[in-house]
Short mmCIF file of C-alpha atoms in Angstrom, two decimals:
data_model
loop_
_atom_site.label_atom_id
_atom_site.label_comp_id
_atom_site.label_asym_id
_atom_site.label_seq_id
_atom_site.Cartn_x
_atom_site.Cartn_y
_atom_site.Cartn_z
CA UNK A 217 -1.03 -15.29 -25.26
CA UNK A 218 2.39 -14.40 -26.74
CA UNK A 219 3.71 -10.99 -26.30
CA UNK A 220 5.47 -8.99 -29.02
CA UNK A 221 9.23 -9.47 -28.90
CA UNK A 222 9.70 -5.62 -28.80
CA UNK A 223 7.64 -3.14 -26.81
CA UNK A 224 7.12 0.50 -27.98
CA UNK A 225 8.42 1.66 -24.52
CA UNK A 226 11.55 -0.56 -24.54
CA UNK A 227 13.26 -1.44 -27.92
CA UNK A 228 15.81 -4.06 -26.28
CA UNK A 229 14.93 -7.32 -27.61
CA UNK A 230 17.31 -9.15 -25.21
CA UNK A 231 14.66 -9.23 -22.39
CA UNK A 232 11.79 -11.77 -22.46
CA UNK A 233 9.52 -9.16 -21.36
CA UNK A 234 9.79 -5.67 -19.69
CA UNK A 235 8.22 -6.58 -16.28
CA UNK A 236 7.83 -9.99 -14.49
CA UNK A 237 5.06 -10.11 -12.36
CA UNK A 238 4.64 -12.87 -9.78
CA UNK A 239 0.88 -13.77 -8.80
CA UNK A 240 -2.27 -13.58 -10.87
CA UNK A 241 -4.41 -12.03 -8.39
CA UNK A 242 -6.17 -8.89 -8.86
CA UNK A 243 -3.25 -6.85 -8.14
CA UNK A 244 -0.96 -8.60 -10.42
CA UNK A 245 -3.45 -8.80 -13.00
CA UNK A 246 -4.33 -5.20 -12.78
CA UNK A 247 -0.88 -4.02 -12.93
CA UNK A 248 -0.04 -5.93 -16.08
CA UNK A 249 -3.11 -4.33 -17.74
CA UNK A 250 -2.10 -0.91 -16.71
CA UNK A 251 1.50 -1.31 -17.84
CA UNK A 252 0.22 -2.61 -21.16
CA UNK A 253 -2.07 0.34 -21.78
CA UNK A 254 1.11 2.25 -21.26
CA UNK A 255 3.28 0.39 -23.78
CA UNK A 256 4.94 -2.00 -21.84
CA UNK A 257 5.02 -5.73 -21.94
CA UNK A 258 4.14 -7.67 -18.96
CA UNK A 259 4.41 -11.29 -18.10
CA UNK A 260 2.65 -12.65 -15.24
CA UNK A 261 3.42 -16.03 -13.56
CA UNK A 262 0.78 -17.82 -11.50
CA UNK A 263 0.77 -21.36 -9.81
CA UNK A 264 -2.94 -21.96 -10.29
CA UNK A 265 -4.28 -23.15 -13.38
CA UNK A 266 -6.14 -21.26 -16.15
CA UNK A 267 -9.44 -22.65 -15.18
CA UNK A 268 -9.28 -21.44 -11.34
CA UNK A 269 -8.20 -18.13 -12.61
CA UNK A 270 -10.82 -17.61 -15.40
CA UNK A 271 -13.77 -19.35 -13.37
CA UNK A 272 -12.73 -18.80 -9.76
CA UNK A 273 -15.15 -20.27 -7.06
CA UNK A 274 -17.09 -18.05 -4.59
CA UNK A 275 -14.74 -17.76 -1.48
CA UNK A 276 -17.06 -15.84 0.77
CA UNK A 277 -15.29 -12.40 0.72
CA UNK A 278 -17.31 -9.49 -0.41
CA UNK A 279 -14.92 -6.27 -1.14
CA UNK A 280 -15.85 -2.86 -0.40
CA UNK A 281 -14.37 -0.58 -2.83
CA UNK A 282 -13.97 3.44 -2.55
CA UNK A 283 -14.43 5.75 -5.42
CA UNK A 284 -11.08 5.90 -6.57
CA UNK A 285 -10.72 1.96 -6.52
CA UNK A 286 -13.73 1.87 -8.83
CA UNK A 287 -12.30 4.74 -10.95
CA UNK A 288 -8.92 2.48 -11.48
CA UNK A 289 -11.20 -0.57 -12.32
CA UNK A 290 -13.24 1.39 -15.11
CA UNK A 291 -10.05 2.76 -16.58
CA UNK A 292 -8.64 -0.93 -17.00
CA UNK A 293 -11.85 -2.08 -18.02
CA UNK A 294 -12.85 -4.65 -15.64
CA UNK A 295 -15.66 -2.82 -14.14
CA UNK A 296 -17.78 -2.93 -16.99
CA UNK A 297 -17.37 -6.72 -16.98
CA UNK A 298 -19.12 -7.17 -13.83
CA UNK A 299 -22.81 -8.27 -13.93
CA UNK A 300 -25.43 -5.99 -12.34
CA UNK A 301 -26.24 -8.49 -9.32
CA UNK A 302 -22.36 -8.40 -8.44
CA UNK A 303 -22.52 -4.58 -7.43
CA UNK A 304 -23.90 -3.63 -4.39
CA UNK A 305 -24.07 -0.02 -2.94
CA UNK A 306 -22.91 0.94 0.54
CA UNK A 307 -24.81 4.18 1.42
CA UNK A 308 -24.26 4.33 4.98
CA UNK A 309 -22.40 2.60 7.83
CA UNK A 310 -23.12 2.24 11.50
CA UNK A 311 -20.62 1.31 14.13
CA UNK A 312 -22.13 -0.17 17.37
CA UNK A 313 -20.08 -0.96 20.58
CA UNK A 314 -21.42 -4.22 22.61
CA UNK A 315 -24.95 -5.62 21.94
CA UNK A 316 -26.47 -3.97 19.08
CA UNK A 317 -28.89 -1.08 19.96
CA UNK A 318 -27.81 -1.02 23.81
CA UNK A 319 -25.55 2.19 23.57
CA UNK A 320 -24.88 5.07 21.26
CA UNK A 321 -23.26 4.39 17.92
CA UNK A 322 -21.77 6.13 15.07
CA UNK A 323 -23.29 6.62 11.70
CA UNK A 324 -21.28 7.46 8.72
CA UNK A 325 -22.70 8.73 5.31
CA UNK A 326 -21.47 10.31 2.43
CA UNK A 327 -23.03 13.72 3.04
CA UNK A 328 -20.90 16.75 2.28
CA UNK A 329 -18.18 14.44 0.11
CA UNK A 330 -20.14 15.17 -3.20
CA UNK A 331 -20.52 11.56 -3.45
CA UNK A 332 -24.12 9.50 -3.40
CA UNK A 333 -22.80 6.78 -1.49
CA UNK A 334 -19.85 5.58 0.49
CA UNK A 335 -18.74 3.08 -1.86
CA UNK A 336 -19.51 -0.33 -3.48
CA UNK A 337 -19.45 -4.09 -2.43
CA UNK A 338 -18.44 -6.45 -4.81
CA UNK A 339 -17.66 -10.25 -4.54
CA UNK A 340 -14.05 -11.13 -4.49
CA UNK A 341 -14.45 -13.79 -6.92
CA UNK A 342 -16.10 -11.44 -9.35
CA UNK A 343 -13.19 -9.08 -9.01
CA UNK A 344 -10.62 -11.97 -9.75
CA UNK A 345 -12.65 -13.18 -12.83
CA UNK A 346 -13.03 -9.76 -14.46
CA UNK A 347 -9.42 -9.08 -13.73
CA UNK A 348 -8.37 -12.45 -15.67
CA UNK A 349 -10.93 -11.49 -18.63
CA UNK A 350 -9.36 -8.10 -19.14
CA UNK A 351 -5.40 -9.36 -18.82
CA UNK A 352 -6.22 -12.24 -20.84
CA UNK A 353 -7.52 -10.03 -23.85
CA UNK A 354 -4.96 -7.27 -23.42
CA UNK A 355 -2.21 -7.07 -26.03
CA UNK A 356 1.19 -6.89 -24.41
CA UNK A 357 0.00 -9.22 -21.35
CA UNK A 358 1.27 -12.62 -21.41
CA UNK A 359 0.03 -15.01 -18.61
CA UNK A 360 1.94 -18.17 -17.82
CA UNK A 361 -0.47 -20.52 -15.58
CA UNK A 362 0.15 -23.74 -13.90
CA UNK A 363 3.91 -22.60 -12.98
CA UNK A 364 5.97 -22.36 -9.97
CA UNK A 365 8.56 -20.00 -9.43
CA UNK A 366 11.64 -21.53 -7.98
CA UNK A 367 14.07 -19.03 -7.76
CA UNK A 368 14.21 -15.07 -8.27
CA UNK A 369 17.16 -12.80 -8.22
CA UNK A 370 18.28 -9.17 -9.28
CA UNK A 371 21.59 -8.03 -10.61
CA UNK A 372 22.85 -4.69 -11.70
CA UNK A 373 21.74 -5.45 -15.36
CA UNK A 374 18.35 -7.19 -14.99
CA UNK A 375 16.27 -9.34 -12.81
CA UNK A 376 15.40 -12.84 -13.46
CA UNK A 377 13.43 -15.79 -12.47
CA UNK A 378 13.25 -19.59 -12.90
CA UNK A 379 9.88 -21.30 -13.23
CA UNK A 380 8.71 -24.85 -13.86
CA UNK A 381 5.44 -26.42 -14.65
CA UNK A 382 3.55 -27.17 -11.31
CA UNK A 383 2.83 -30.62 -12.35
CA UNK A 384 6.10 -31.28 -14.01
CA UNK A 385 9.05 -30.47 -11.56
CA UNK A 386 11.35 -32.80 -13.45
CA UNK A 387 11.46 -30.75 -16.49
CA UNK A 388 14.23 -28.25 -16.55
CA UNK A 389 13.11 -24.88 -15.34
CA UNK A 390 12.57 -22.13 -17.71
CA UNK A 391 14.64 -18.80 -17.02
CA UNK A 392 13.00 -15.55 -17.75
CA UNK A 393 14.72 -12.28 -17.81
CA UNK A 394 13.35 -8.67 -17.63
CA UNK A 395 14.38 -5.02 -16.27
CA UNK A 396 11.90 -5.26 -13.51
CA UNK A 397 10.34 -8.06 -11.33
CA UNK A 398 7.21 -7.32 -9.15
CA UNK A 399 6.18 -9.47 -6.37
CA UNK A 400 2.24 -9.76 -5.99
CA UNK A 401 1.91 -13.19 -4.59
CA UNK A 402 -0.03 -12.80 -1.26
CA UNK A 403 0.79 -11.77 1.95
CA UNK A 404 3.11 -14.84 2.72
CA UNK A 405 5.14 -13.95 -0.44
CA UNK A 406 7.89 -16.26 -1.15
CA UNK A 407 9.14 -13.77 -3.77
CA UNK A 408 9.35 -11.10 -1.24
CA UNK A 409 11.44 -13.41 0.72
CA UNK A 410 13.78 -14.60 -1.99
CA UNK A 411 14.25 -10.78 -2.78
CA UNK A 412 15.62 -10.51 0.80
CA UNK A 413 12.76 -8.13 1.70
CA UNK A 414 11.50 -8.82 5.33
CA UNK A 415 8.24 -8.08 6.83
CA UNK A 416 6.70 -7.57 10.19
CA UNK A 417 3.53 -9.75 10.88
CA UNK A 418 0.96 -9.46 13.46
CA UNK A 419 -1.09 -12.56 14.24
CA UNK A 420 -4.40 -11.43 15.91
CA UNK A 421 -5.01 -14.92 17.15
CA UNK A 422 -8.22 -14.72 15.52
CA UNK A 423 -10.23 -16.55 12.65
CA UNK A 424 -12.76 -14.75 10.35
CA UNK A 425 -15.76 -16.35 9.17
CA UNK A 426 -17.50 -15.16 5.90
CA UNK A 427 -20.88 -16.28 4.48
CA UNK A 428 -23.84 -14.97 2.74
CA UNK A 429 -27.12 -14.98 4.37
CA UNK A 430 -30.91 -14.32 3.21
CA UNK A 431 -33.04 -12.36 5.55
CA UNK A 432 -36.74 -10.94 5.74
CA UNK A 433 -36.47 -7.47 6.25
CA UNK A 434 -34.43 -5.04 3.82
CA UNK A 435 -31.03 -3.74 4.63
CA UNK A 436 -31.25 -0.45 3.31
CA UNK A 437 -27.78 -0.60 1.65
CA UNK A 438 -26.30 0.20 5.37
CA UNK A 439 -23.30 -1.52 6.51
CA UNK A 440 -22.88 -2.51 10.47
CA UNK A 441 -19.94 -3.15 12.32
CA UNK A 442 -20.68 -4.52 15.76
CA UNK A 443 -17.87 -4.83 18.35
CA UNK A 444 -19.19 -7.16 20.73
CA UNK A 445 -17.30 -8.06 23.71
CA UNK A 446 -16.60 -11.90 22.60
CA UNK A 447 -16.56 -11.63 18.91
CA UNK A 448 -17.02 -9.05 16.06
CA UNK A 449 -19.63 -9.01 13.61
CA UNK A 450 -20.08 -7.10 10.38
CA UNK A 451 -23.11 -7.15 8.48
CA UNK A 452 -22.27 -5.80 4.77
CA UNK A 453 -25.47 -5.03 2.29
CA UNK A 454 -25.60 -6.94 -1.09
CA UNK A 455 -27.71 -6.79 -3.97
CA UNK A 456 -30.95 -8.76 -3.48
CA UNK A 457 -31.02 -12.29 -5.09
CA UNK A 458 -31.44 -12.04 -8.65
CA UNK A 459 -33.56 -15.33 -8.89
CA UNK A 460 -36.07 -14.80 -6.03
CA UNK A 461 -35.57 -10.81 -5.12
CA UNK A 462 -34.66 -12.01 -1.47
CA UNK A 463 -32.70 -9.68 0.67
CA UNK A 464 -29.16 -10.89 1.23
CA UNK A 465 -26.30 -9.49 3.20
CA UNK A 466 -22.51 -10.98 3.77
CA UNK A 467 -21.99 -11.70 7.48
CA UNK A 468 -18.36 -11.44 8.75
CA UNK A 469 -17.57 -13.04 12.17
CA UNK A 470 -14.49 -12.59 13.87
CA UNK A 471 -13.55 -14.81 16.97
CA UNK A 472 -10.74 -16.55 18.88
CA UNK A 473 -9.60 -19.67 16.92
CA UNK A 474 -11.59 -22.08 19.28
CA UNK A 475 -14.59 -19.94 19.13
CA UNK A 476 -14.62 -20.06 15.57
CA UNK A 477 -14.27 -23.71 15.21
CA UNK A 478 -17.41 -24.17 17.47
CA UNK A 479 -19.30 -21.93 15.24
CA UNK A 480 -18.32 -23.68 12.31
CA UNK A 481 -19.14 -26.95 13.77
CA UNK A 482 -23.03 -25.63 14.11
CA UNK A 483 -25.48 -26.73 11.56
CA UNK A 484 -26.36 -24.13 8.98
CA UNK A 485 -29.62 -23.34 10.86
CA UNK A 486 -27.84 -22.55 14.31
CA UNK A 487 -25.26 -20.60 12.49
CA UNK A 488 -27.66 -18.41 10.99
CA UNK A 489 -29.78 -17.93 14.26
CA UNK A 490 -26.54 -17.14 15.99
CA UNK A 491 -25.59 -14.37 13.79
CA UNK A 492 -29.56 -13.17 13.89
CA UNK A 493 -29.25 -13.06 17.62
CA UNK A 494 -26.00 -11.10 17.66
CA UNK A 495 -27.53 -8.69 15.15
CA UNK A 496 -30.36 -8.15 17.53
CA UNK A 497 -32.79 -9.70 14.84
CA UNK A 498 -32.79 -6.31 12.84
CA UNK A 499 -33.37 -8.22 9.54
CA UNK A 500 -35.67 -10.72 10.73
CA UNK A 501 -35.05 -14.59 10.32
CA UNK A 502 -31.78 -15.41 8.60
CA UNK A 503 -30.88 -18.39 6.38
CA UNK A 504 -27.33 -19.36 5.21
CA UNK A 505 -26.71 -19.28 1.52
CA UNK A 506 -23.97 -21.44 0.46
CA UNK A 507 -20.95 -22.19 2.38
CA UNK A 508 -19.06 -20.67 5.45
CA UNK A 509 -15.64 -19.89 4.72
CA UNK A 510 -12.71 -19.21 7.55
CA UNK A 511 -9.56 -17.34 7.25
CA UNK A 512 -6.63 -16.71 10.01
CA UNK A 513 -6.08 -13.10 10.60
CA UNK A 514 -2.69 -12.03 9.94
CA UNK A 515 -1.72 -8.64 9.16
CA UNK A 516 1.80 -7.83 7.08
CA UNK A 517 3.82 -4.88 6.50
CA UNK A 518 6.98 -5.28 3.98
CA UNK A 519 10.27 -3.76 5.18
CA UNK A 520 10.33 -1.86 1.93
CA UNK A 521 8.16 -1.84 -1.16
CA UNK A 522 10.95 -1.43 -3.79
CA UNK A 523 14.78 -1.88 -4.50
CA UNK A 524 16.75 -2.21 -7.60
CA UNK A 525 15.02 -3.83 -10.21
CA UNK A 526 12.06 -5.00 -7.84
CA UNK A 527 8.68 -3.64 -6.26
CA UNK A 528 5.92 -5.18 -4.18
CA UNK A 529 2.17 -4.42 -4.65
CA UNK A 530 -0.92 -5.78 -3.38
CA UNK A 531 -0.89 -8.25 -0.15
CA UNK A 532 3.12 -8.80 -0.64
CA UNK A 533 3.58 -5.23 0.30
CA UNK A 534 0.76 -4.61 2.77
CA UNK A 535 -1.89 -7.15 3.98
CA UNK A 536 -4.40 -5.67 6.12
CA UNK A 537 -6.96 -6.77 8.93
CA UNK A 538 -10.10 -6.47 7.09
CA UNK A 539 -11.87 -4.49 9.77
CA UNK A 540 -11.40 -1.09 7.66
CA UNK A 541 -11.87 -2.57 4.46
CA UNK A 542 -8.75 -0.98 3.16
CA UNK A 543 -6.64 -4.17 1.80
CA UNK A 544 -7.92 -4.32 -1.57
CA UNK A 545 -8.25 -0.54 -2.06
CA UNK A 546 -4.69 -0.10 -0.90
CA UNK A 547 -3.58 -2.93 -3.40
CA UNK A 548 -5.37 -0.85 -6.43
CA UNK A 549 -3.61 2.37 -5.07
CA UNK A 550 -0.22 0.66 -5.30
CA UNK A 551 -1.05 -0.60 -8.87
CA UNK A 552 -1.98 2.95 -9.74
CA UNK A 553 1.15 4.43 -8.12
CA UNK A 554 3.52 2.11 -9.66
CA UNK A 555 1.94 2.41 -13.10
CA UNK A 556 2.44 6.08 -13.00
CA UNK A 557 5.84 6.02 -12.09
CA UNK A 558 6.80 3.54 -14.74
CA UNK A 559 4.87 5.47 -17.65
CA UNK A 560 7.09 8.08 -16.53
CA UNK A 561 10.04 5.94 -17.52
CA UNK A 562 8.44 4.88 -20.58
CA UNK A 563 7.85 8.71 -21.73
CA UNK A 564 11.60 9.41 -20.92
CA UNK A 565 13.12 6.29 -22.02
CA UNK A 566 14.35 5.71 -18.89
CA UNK A 567 15.53 2.11 -17.22
CA UNK A 568 12.35 0.53 -15.45
CA UNK A 569 14.53 -0.99 -12.67
CA UNK A 570 16.30 2.33 -11.64
CA UNK A 571 16.26 2.19 -7.57
CA UNK A 572 15.82 5.78 -7.45
CA UNK A 573 12.80 6.01 -9.85
CA UNK A 574 11.14 2.85 -7.87
CA UNK A 575 11.63 4.52 -4.63
CA UNK A 576 9.35 7.41 -5.51
CA UNK A 577 6.65 4.70 -5.86
CA UNK A 578 7.73 3.11 -2.48
CA UNK A 579 7.74 6.66 -0.49
CA UNK A 580 4.40 7.52 -1.80
CA UNK A 581 2.76 4.27 -0.93
CA UNK A 582 4.42 4.03 2.41
CA UNK A 583 3.16 7.58 3.30
CA UNK A 584 -0.48 6.40 2.15
CA UNK A 585 -0.36 2.75 3.76
CA UNK A 586 1.31 3.28 7.10
CA UNK A 587 -1.31 5.38 8.66
CA UNK A 588 -3.95 3.26 7.75
CA UNK A 589 -2.17 0.17 8.84
CA UNK A 590 -1.24 1.23 12.15
CA UNK A 591 -4.46 2.84 12.61
CA UNK A 592 -6.27 -0.21 11.77
CA UNK A 593 -4.41 -2.27 14.49
CA UNK A 594 -5.01 0.51 16.98
CA UNK A 595 -8.71 0.14 16.17
CA UNK A 596 -8.36 -3.63 16.31
CA UNK A 597 -6.81 -3.64 19.45
CA UNK A 598 -9.06 -1.19 21.03
CA UNK A 599 -12.26 -2.95 20.22
CA UNK A 600 -11.13 -6.45 20.99
CA UNK A 601 -9.74 -5.37 24.27
CA UNK A 602 -12.33 -6.71 26.97
CA UNK A 603 -10.78 -4.91 30.02
CA UNK A 604 -12.62 -2.12 31.52
CA UNK A 605 -10.63 0.96 30.58
CA UNK A 606 -10.63 0.04 26.61
CA UNK A 607 -14.53 -0.44 26.93
CA UNK A 608 -14.77 2.98 28.31
CA UNK A 609 -12.49 4.44 26.05
CA UNK A 610 -14.49 3.07 22.95
CA UNK A 611 -17.56 3.96 24.32
CA UNK A 612 -16.41 7.47 24.63
CA UNK A 613 -14.83 7.49 21.19
CA UNK A 614 -18.34 6.49 19.81
CA UNK A 615 -20.42 8.66 21.66
CA UNK A 616 -18.13 11.95 21.15
CA UNK A 617 -18.28 11.13 17.30
CA UNK A 618 -21.52 12.62 17.11
CA UNK A 619 -20.43 15.78 18.38
CA UNK A 620 -17.17 15.98 16.53
CA UNK A 621 -18.17 16.41 12.81
CA UNK A 622 -14.19 16.85 11.71
CA UNK A 623 -13.69 13.22 13.12
CA UNK A 624 -16.58 11.89 11.18
CA UNK A 625 -15.48 13.73 8.15
CA UNK A 626 -12.28 12.06 8.48
CA UNK A 627 -13.46 8.50 8.76
CA UNK A 628 -15.85 9.26 5.79
CA UNK A 629 -12.82 10.36 3.69
CA UNK A 630 -11.16 7.04 4.33
CA UNK A 631 -14.26 4.94 3.49
CA UNK A 632 -14.93 6.97 0.16
CA UNK A 633 -11.16 7.51 -0.88
CA UNK A 634 -12.18 11.35 -1.11
CA UNK A 635 -10.59 14.37 0.75
CA UNK A 636 -12.76 15.27 3.79
CA UNK A 637 -15.24 17.64 3.41
CA UNK A 638 -14.55 19.98 6.70
CA UNK A 639 -17.94 21.17 8.19
CA UNK A 640 -18.03 24.87 8.17
CA UNK A 641 -18.53 26.78 11.60
CA UNK A 642 -20.68 30.14 11.69
CA UNK A 643 -17.43 32.09 11.55
CA UNK A 644 -16.20 30.39 8.45
CA UNK A 645 -16.25 32.49 5.40
#
C-alpha cells in the first residue's frame, strides 16, 4: 500500500518515508501502526512473502500477555481481530520444584492487584496475523514484502538502506532514505550488526519443545511451571477446542539438546505419555494435537538500544529466555516507549533521528529490561543446576514464598504488569 509523499509530522518530501523498520514481526508491525496513528509515515521491510505474513502457520508458541500489553494491542486495534477461541485466561500460576506434588510449591494469583486474572494466553501465529491485518489496512504504513535488506547505514543527515527482491538478487538494489531506521528483525538481527551495535548472547545449551495437548480433566485456567531435575515442563491453559469442547493445554518442555532430540523421536502417543507422567497425571490422559516444534534457547541483550538515527525494538533489543514469559511483553513495551518519544518529536517539529531524543527511549527501556533479563537468567541458572546446594536454595525460596507476601506481590506484579499491592500489616494505617 503506497504511503503519501508528505506526512503531517514531517513536511520534508525528500525522504522516502519518516521511519524505516526492518522486520515485519509483531514488534515491527505494531511500531509501524503506532507511528502512523501519531502521523508519521512508516515503511516496513520483510524478507518473507505476503502470504506467510498474512496467514502465518501455527508454530507451537503460546504467548502470555500482561495487562499493559493487552491495553497496547487494544489501542492498536489488533486485539479486537482475535477470534474468541484464540484468547485464553490465566487466572493462577503454580511453581513446582522437583516432581509435581512431592514438595511445597508457590501459588500466584491476581488477588490484591485490582485485576481478575494474571493475564491472557494467545497463540503467537494469531498475534502475527492480527498485527499484519491492522498494519496492512492502516494509512501511512507501507509494507515491502519479499525483499532482502543488503545494507544499512546512518549519516548525520539521514539513515538509508539498500534492498533487493528476495527472489531477484540480480536486479539493482532499491535505496530508501529516512530520518530514522529501526531494527526489529529478530534476536540474531543482521541490521543491528550492520549498525555496529554488538550484543551479549547466552546460549543455554538447551532446546525448548512446544506443542498442544488435549486432556481429560479441566485445567481451571491455571498455569504450572515444573522445575524437574532433568528437564523443565510448563503447562499453559488454553481455551477448549472450539469444535469438540475438549480441554487443551500447551506443553513447553525444556531439555538438553540430546534429550530433546530423543523426545522429538518419540511417537506422538509416547511423547504425550511422557508429558503426562512428568505432570503427575493431573490432567488425566493426554493426546498430542498437531506438530511438535523445537527452538534453541539463546538469550540476547544489545549493547545499546539506540544511536544517532537508529533504534532497536523487540528481540533485536532483548531476546529473553521464555521461562518468565517476558519476551513478547518487553517487545510491546519497547514499541510504546519509542512511539511516545517520537510522538513528542512530532508535536515539537523535532528531528526524528536526534540521538539525545532517542537516548530517552534507550535509557527507559534499559531500566525496565535489564532487571528482568538478569533476573530471568538467575532463575534459569538456579532451577537447572542439579548440584545439592542450588537444589536446597530453590526449595527454600519456594517454601519461604508462602510466608513472604511481599515477595509474592512482587512476582505477581511482574506477571500482570501492574505495580505490586503490598500487603498491609496490623500496624499499617
